[in-house]
């Protein structure tokens, strides 16, 4: 029921405001309203796919055990980077590998759109299916990936170390992907202030090598989404132990997230997601008009005026002199 309610509310909000969930790629990639991870030169719809592990208590949640002393649930999400809203969510126990959920997470992706995911979702049979559907994808190459270099796509320059077309040589991988070539880009990427060599693979041969690295960099947006879900909305403490209770709480958190995003979109909120949650949570049981409250709580453009002598520092009947220290003789007369 919570799952159906989430998708019904998302569809209802889309009907209320067509700009809330863009039906197609934006004309110009904006960096406002949570879209600052979207590469500016791309006007295609980009989907970031990843999963987050939700740790559970092993001794009372047998349905989620995936090790002898560990239990966890997983939320597999396909996040639309144009709207920063989930377009596909799978909540289940963390027993299966991420690659098994990839076909369902990409089932809604249309031809010409882009899918970005980590190497945990690499399955060459699924990648070949995406290529046949006309979907572009970008991911990282596995360390043990066996391949042979066919030729050079573009000469390397700058931080691009290698840009070549390859063909899989492992019998199983070559059998499921076929003879179609892949593109391998090896580049220097800054991680935690240090440069690190990373290898990316894609089925697009026309993009610049720097665009491939920028697309994979945009995948970090889904990590921000998981942080907002688990830390800002406190999706960590569960009220029930069975599978249904955990699913209810996960889907309720997703529903809260979408409602807050819609409120921020309607009020043209430019501050952070945590700030809009704090403002609404602080006045949740007060009789306030919501959009007026958010307009009042916006970050002030200039300096805030401060009184040198606040009212509460004086007893009733005392003379208040703002900006100057009180006169000692006058205080003695007032005390008499």
PDB file of N, CA and C in Angstrom, residues 143-202:
ATOM      1  N   UNK A 143      38.277  -4.740 -12.630  1.00  0.00           N
ATOM      2  CA  UNK A 143      39.730  -4.927 -12.618  1.00  0.00           C
ATOM      3  C   UNK A 143      40.155  -6.154 -13.411  1.00  0.00           C
ATOM      4  N   UNK A 144      39.319  -7.197 -13.392  1.00  0.00           N
ATOM      5  CA  UNK A 144      39.680  -8.452 -14.080  1.00  0.00           C
ATOM      6  C   UNK A 144      39.076  -8.552 -15.476  1.00  0.00           C
ATOM      7  N   UNK A 145      38.625  -7.423 -16.053  1.00  0.00           N
ATOM      8  CA  UNK A 145      38.020  -7.455 -17.381  1.00  0.00           C
ATOM      9  C   UNK A 145      39.084  -7.760 -18.433  1.00  0.00           C
ATOM     10  N   UNK A 146      38.863  -8.829 -19.187  1.00  0.00           N
ATOM     11  CA  UNK A 146      39.810  -9.230 -20.236  1.00  0.00           C
ATOM     12  C   UNK A 146      39.326  -8.681 -21.576  1.00  0.00           C
ATOM     13  N   UNK A 147      40.236  -8.018 -22.307  1.00  0.00           N
ATOM     14  CA  UNK A 147      39.855  -7.396 -23.577  1.00  0.00           C
ATOM     15  C   UNK A 147      41.081  -7.267 -24.454  1.00  0.00           C
ATOM     16  N   UNK A 148      40.831  -6.996 -25.715  1.00  0.00           N
ATOM     17  CA  UNK A 148      41.897  -6.711 -26.681  1.00  0.00           C
ATOM     18  C   UNK A 148      41.596  -5.378 -27.341  1.00  0.00           C
ATOM     19  N   UNK A 149      42.610  -4.573 -27.544  1.00  0.00           N
ATOM     20  CA  UNK A 149      42.449  -3.238 -28.125  1.00  0.00           C
ATOM     21  C   UNK A 149      42.324  -3.352 -29.638  1.00  0.00           C
ATOM     22  N   UNK A 150      41.274  -2.739 -30.198  1.00  0.00           N
ATOM     23  CA  UNK A 150      41.043  -2.755 -31.645  1.00  0.00           C
ATOM     24  C   UNK A 150      41.710  -1.558 -32.308  1.00  0.00           C
ATOM     25  N   UNK A 151      41.529  -0.395 -31.719  1.00  0.00           N
ATOM     26  CA  UNK A 151      42.097   0.820 -32.304  1.00  0.00           C
ATOM     27  C   UNK A 151      41.886   1.998 -31.385  1.00  0.00           C
ATOM     28  N   UNK A 152      42.417   3.143 -31.781  1.00  0.00           N
ATOM     29  CA  UNK A 152      42.291   4.364 -30.991  1.00  0.00           C
ATOM     30  C   UNK A 152      41.088   5.168 -31.456  1.00  0.00           C
ATOM     31  N   UNK A 153      40.260   5.618 -30.502  1.00  0.00           N
ATOM     32  CA  UNK A 153      39.080   6.428 -30.834  1.00  0.00           C
ATOM     33  C   UNK A 153      39.490   7.874 -31.060  1.00  0.00           C
ATOM     34  N   UNK A 154      40.169   8.475 -30.065  1.00  0.00           N
ATOM     35  CA  UNK A 154      40.651   9.851 -30.178  1.00  0.00           C
ATOM     36  C   UNK A 154      41.999   9.945 -29.490  1.00  0.00           C
ATOM     37  N   UNK A 155      42.882  10.803 -29.974  1.00  0.00           N
ATOM     38  CA  UNK A 155      44.198  10.939 -29.328  1.00  0.00           C
ATOM     39  C   UNK A 155      44.055  11.447 -27.898  1.00  0.00           C
ATOM     40  N   UNK A 156      44.791  10.895 -26.952  1.00  0.00           N
ATOM     41  CA  UNK A 156      44.702  11.356 -25.560  1.00  0.00           C
ATOM     42  C   UNK A 156      45.321  12.733 -25.386  1.00  0.00           C
ATOM     43  N   UNK A 157      44.736  13.519 -24.501  1.00  0.00           N
ATOM     44  CA  UNK A 157      45.278  14.845 -24.198  1.00  0.00           C
ATOM     45  C   UNK A 157      44.828  15.240 -22.795  1.00  0.00           C
ATOM     46  N   UNK A 158      45.628  16.061 -22.133  1.00  0.00           N
ATOM     47  CA  UNK A 158      45.305  16.497 -20.782  1.00  0.00           C
ATOM     48  C   UNK A 158      45.373  15.345 -19.799  1.00  0.00           C
ATOM     49  N   UNK A 159      44.298  15.169 -19.057  1.00  0.00           N
ATOM     50  CA  UNK A 159      44.225  14.108 -18.063  1.00  0.00           C
ATOM     51  C   UNK A 159      43.681  12.801 -18.634  1.00  0.00           C
ATOM     52  N   UNK A 160      43.402  12.765 -19.929  1.00  0.00           N
ATOM     53  CA  UNK A 160      42.980  11.531 -20.590  1.00  0.00           C
ATOM     54  C   UNK A 160      44.236  10.749 -20.986  1.00  0.00           C
ATOM     55  N   UNK A 161      44.411   9.585 -20.395  1.00  0.00           N
ATOM     56  CA  UNK A 161      45.608   8.785 -20.655  1.00  0.00           C
ATOM     57  C   UNK A 161      45.440   7.861 -21.849  1.00  0.00           C
ATOM     58  N   UNK A 162      44.197   7.380 -22.055  1.00  0.00           N
ATOM     59  CA  UNK A 162      43.970   6.441 -23.152  1.00  0.00           C
ATOM     60  C   UNK A 162      42.507   6.495 -23.553  1.00  0.00           C
ATOM     61  N   UNK A 163      42.240   6.451 -24.858  1.00  0.00           N
ATOM     62  CA  UNK A 163      40.875   6.450 -25.395  1.00  0.00           C
ATOM     63  C   UNK A 163      40.865   5.500 -26.586  1.00  0.00           C
ATOM     64  N   UNK A 164      40.465   4.238 -26.332  1.00  0.00           N
ATOM     65  CA  UNK A 164      40.559   3.192 -27.352  1.00  0.00           C
ATOM     66  C   UNK A 164      39.241   2.428 -27.446  1.00  0.00           C
ATOM     67  N   UNK A 165      39.075   1.748 -28.577  1.00  0.00           N
ATOM     68  CA  UNK A 165      37.963   0.810 -28.746  1.00  0.00           C
ATOM     69  C   UNK A 165      38.476  -0.596 -28.472  1.00  0.00           C
ATOM     70  N   UNK A 166      37.671  -1.387 -27.736  1.00  0.00           N
ATOM     71  CA  UNK A 166      38.119  -2.708 -27.307  1.00  0.00           C
ATOM     72  C   UNK A 166      37.071  -3.757 -27.667  1.00  0.00           C
ATOM     73  N   UNK A 167      37.466  -4.998 -27.523  1.00  0.00           N
ATOM     74  CA  UNK A 167      36.565  -6.129 -27.722  1.00  0.00           C
ATOM     75  C   UNK A 167      36.830  -7.138 -26.612  1.00  0.00           C
ATOM     76  N   UNK A 168      35.775  -7.662 -26.047  1.00  0.00           N
ATOM     77  CA  UNK A 168      35.901  -8.601 -24.930  1.00  0.00           C
ATOM     78  C   UNK A 168      36.480  -9.912 -25.422  1.00  0.00           C
ATOM     79  N   UNK A 169      37.384 -10.477 -24.615  1.00  0.00           N
ATOM     80  CA  UNK A 169      38.040 -11.732 -25.000  1.00  0.00           C
ATOM     81  C   UNK A 169      37.597 -12.909 -24.152  1.00  0.00           C
ATOM     82  N   UNK A 170      36.982 -12.678 -23.004  1.00  0.00           N
ATOM     83  CA  UNK A 170      36.462 -13.792 -22.204  1.00  0.00           C
ATOM     84  C   UNK A 170      35.320 -14.458 -22.963  1.00  0.00           C
ATOM     85  N   UNK A 171      35.327 -15.769 -22.990  1.00  0.00           N
ATOM     86  CA  UNK A 171      34.350 -16.508 -23.805  1.00  0.00           C
ATOM     87  C   UNK A 171      32.916 -16.208 -23.382  1.00  0.00           C
ATOM     88  N   UNK A 172      32.667 -16.196 -22.078  1.00  0.00           N
ATOM     89  CA  UNK A 172      31.305 -15.959 -21.598  1.00  0.00           C
ATOM     90  C   UNK A 172      30.848 -14.535 -21.894  1.00  0.00           C
ATOM     91  N   UNK A 173      31.707 -13.558 -21.636  1.00  0.00           N
ATOM     92  CA  UNK A 173      31.338 -12.157 -21.872  1.00  0.00           C
ATOM     93  C   UNK A 173      31.173 -11.876 -23.360  1.00  0.00           C
ATOM     94  N   UNK A 174      32.068 -12.415 -24.175  1.00  0.00           N
ATOM     95  CA  UNK A 174      31.968 -12.207 -25.621  1.00  0.00           C
ATOM     96  C   UNK A 174      30.731 -12.864 -26.195  1.00  0.00           C
ATOM     97  N   UNK A 175      30.303 -13.985 -25.603  1.00  0.00           N
ATOM     98  CA  UNK A 175      29.118 -14.687 -26.111  1.00  0.00           C
ATOM     99  C   UNK A 175      27.841 -13.894 -25.859  1.00  0.00           C
ATOM    100  N   UNK A 176      27.753 -13.223 -24.703  1.00  0.00           N
ATOM    101  CA  UNK A 176      26.524 -12.500 -24.371  1.00  0.00           C
ATOM    102  C   UNK A 176      26.512 -11.096 -24.965  1.00  0.00           C
ATOM    103  N   UNK A 177      27.698 -10.460 -25.160  1.00  0.00           N
ATOM    104  CA  UNK A 177      27.718  -9.102 -25.702  1.00  0.00           C
ATOM    105  C   UNK A 177      27.857  -9.074 -27.222  1.00  0.00           C
ATOM    106  N   UNK A 178      28.404 -10.115 -27.790  1.00  0.00           N
ATOM    107  CA  UNK A 178      28.543 -10.143 -29.243  1.00  0.00           C
ATOM    108  C   UNK A 178      29.844  -9.510 -29.703  1.00  0.00           C
ATOM    109  N   UNK A 179      29.890  -9.191 -30.976  1.00  0.00           N
ATOM    110  CA  UNK A 179      31.103  -8.631 -31.589  1.00  0.00           C
ATOM    111  C   UNK A 179      31.139  -7.108 -31.566  1.00  0.00           C
ATOM    112  N   UNK A 180      30.124  -6.486 -30.986  1.00  0.00           N
ATOM    113  CA  UNK A 180      30.097  -5.018 -30.969  1.00  0.00           C
ATOM    114  C   UNK A 180      31.242  -4.488 -30.120  1.00  0.00           C
ATOM    115  N   UNK A 181      31.954  -3.472 -30.601  1.00  0.00           N
ATOM    116  CA  UNK A 181      33.084  -2.926 -29.829  1.00  0.00           C
ATOM    117  C   UNK A 181      32.608  -2.061 -28.665  1.00  0.00           C
ATOM    118  N   UNK A 182      33.446  -1.953 -27.667  1.00  0.00           N
ATOM    119  CA  UNK A 182      33.231  -1.068 -26.526  1.00  0.00           C
ATOM    120  C   UNK A 182      34.292   0.030 -26.557  1.00  0.00           C
ATOM    121  N   UNK A 183      34.021   1.084 -25.847  1.00  0.00           N
ATOM    122  CA  UNK A 183      34.977   2.181 -25.752  1.00  0.00           C
ATOM    123  C   UNK A 183      35.540   2.227 -24.337  1.00  0.00           C
ATOM    124  N   UNK A 184      36.848   2.277 -24.226  1.00  0.00           N
ATOM    125  CA  UNK A 184      37.525   2.326 -22.934  1.00  0.00           C
ATOM    126  C   UNK A 184      38.274   3.644 -22.817  1.00  0.00           C
ATOM    127  N   UNK A 185      37.990   4.366 -21.738  1.00  0.00           N
ATOM    128  CA  UNK A 185      38.635   5.650 -21.463  1.00  0.00           C
ATOM    129  C   UNK A 185      39.363   5.540 -20.134  1.00  0.00           C
ATOM    130  N   UNK A 186      40.652   5.804 -20.155  1.00  0.00           N
ATOM    131  CA  UNK A 186      41.470   5.794 -18.939  1.00  0.00           C
ATOM    132  C   UNK A 186      41.914   7.215 -18.663  1.00  0.00           C
ATOM    133  N   UNK A 187      41.608   7.702 -17.450  1.00  0.00           N
ATOM    134  CA  UNK A 187      41.851   9.116 -17.149  1.00  0.00           C
ATOM    135  C   UNK A 187      42.314   9.279 -15.714  1.00  0.00           C
ATOM    136  N   UNK A 188      42.941  10.433 -15.466  1.00  0.00           N
ATOM    137  CA  UNK A 188      43.325  10.818 -14.108  1.00  0.00           C
ATOM    138  C   UNK A 188      42.171  11.586 -13.480  1.00  0.00           C
ATOM    139  N   UNK A 189      41.672  11.087 -12.353  1.00  0.00           N
ATOM    140  CA  UNK A 189      40.526  11.685 -11.675  1.00  0.00           C
ATOM    141  C   UNK A 189      40.954  12.064 -10.264  1.00  0.00           C
ATOM    142  N   UNK A 190      40.565  13.245  -9.836  1.00  0.00           N
ATOM    143  CA  UNK A 190      40.919  13.696  -8.489  1.00  0.00           C
ATOM    144  C   UNK A 190      39.961  13.117  -7.471  1.00  0.00           C
ATOM    145  N   UNK A 191      40.473  12.373  -6.495  1.00  0.00           N
ATOM    146  CA  UNK A 191      39.688  11.759  -5.429  1.00  0.00           C
ATOM    147  C   UNK A 191      40.322  12.141  -4.102  1.00  0.00           C
ATOM    148  N   UNK A 192      39.569  12.870  -3.280  1.00  0.00           N
ATOM    149  CA  UNK A 192      40.049  13.315  -1.966  1.00  0.00           C
ATOM    150  C   UNK A 192      41.356  14.107  -2.076  1.00  0.00           C
ATOM    151  N   UNK A 193      41.434  14.957  -3.086  1.00  0.00           N
ATOM    152  CA  UNK A 193      42.598  15.803  -3.254  1.00  0.00           C
ATOM    153  C   UNK A 193      43.790  15.149  -3.912  1.00  0.00           C
ATOM    154  N   UNK A 194      43.678  13.873  -4.288  1.00  0.00           N
ATOM    155  CA  UNK A 194      44.777  13.163  -4.940  1.00  0.00           C
ATOM    156  C   UNK A 194      44.299  12.615  -6.279  1.00  0.00           C
ATOM    157  N   UNK A 195      45.173  12.628  -7.252  1.00  0.00           N
ATOM    158  CA  UNK A 195      44.838  12.107  -8.573  1.00  0.00           C
ATOM    159  C   UNK A 195      44.949  10.587  -8.596  1.00  0.00           C
ATOM    160  N   UNK A 196      43.939   9.963  -9.184  1.00  0.00           N
ATOM    161  CA  UNK A 196      43.868   8.512  -9.237  1.00  0.00           C
ATOM    162  C   UNK A 196      43.484   8.084 -10.650  1.00  0.00           C
ATOM    163  N   UNK A 197      44.079   7.014 -11.139  1.00  0.00           N
ATOM    164  CA  UNK A 197      43.779   6.516 -12.476  1.00  0.00           C
ATOM    165  C   UNK A 197      42.526   5.650 -12.428  1.00  0.00           C
ATOM    166  N   UNK A 198      41.547   5.998 -13.248  1.00  0.00           N
ATOM    167  CA  UNK A 198      40.294   5.237 -13.320  1.00  0.00           C
ATOM    168  C   UNK A 198      40.019   4.848 -14.764  1.00  0.00           C
ATOM    169  N   UNK A 199      39.363   3.704 -14.922  1.00  0.00           N
ATOM    170  CA  UNK A 199      39.026   3.186 -16.247  1.00  0.00           C
ATOM    171  C   UNK A 199      37.513   3.166 -16.405  1.00  0.00           C
ATOM    172  N   UNK A 200      37.020   3.761 -17.481  1.00  0.00           N
ATOM    173  CA  UNK A 200      35.585   3.831 -17.767  1.00  0.00           C
ATOM    174  C   UNK A 200      35.310   3.129 -19.092  1.00  0.00           C
ATOM    175  N   UNK A 201      34.132   2.534 -19.194  1.00  0.00           N
ATOM    176  CA  UNK A 201      33.702   1.919 -20.446  1.00  0.00           C
ATOM    177  C   UNK A 201      32.317   2.460 -20.811  1.00  0.00           C
ATOM    178  N   UNK A 202      32.054   2.556 -22.105  1.00  0.00           N
ATOM    179  CA  UNK A 202      30.791   3.066 -22.608  1.00  0.00           C
ATOM    180  C   UNK A 202      30.539   2.479 -23.988  1.00  0.00           C
TER     181      UNK A 202
END
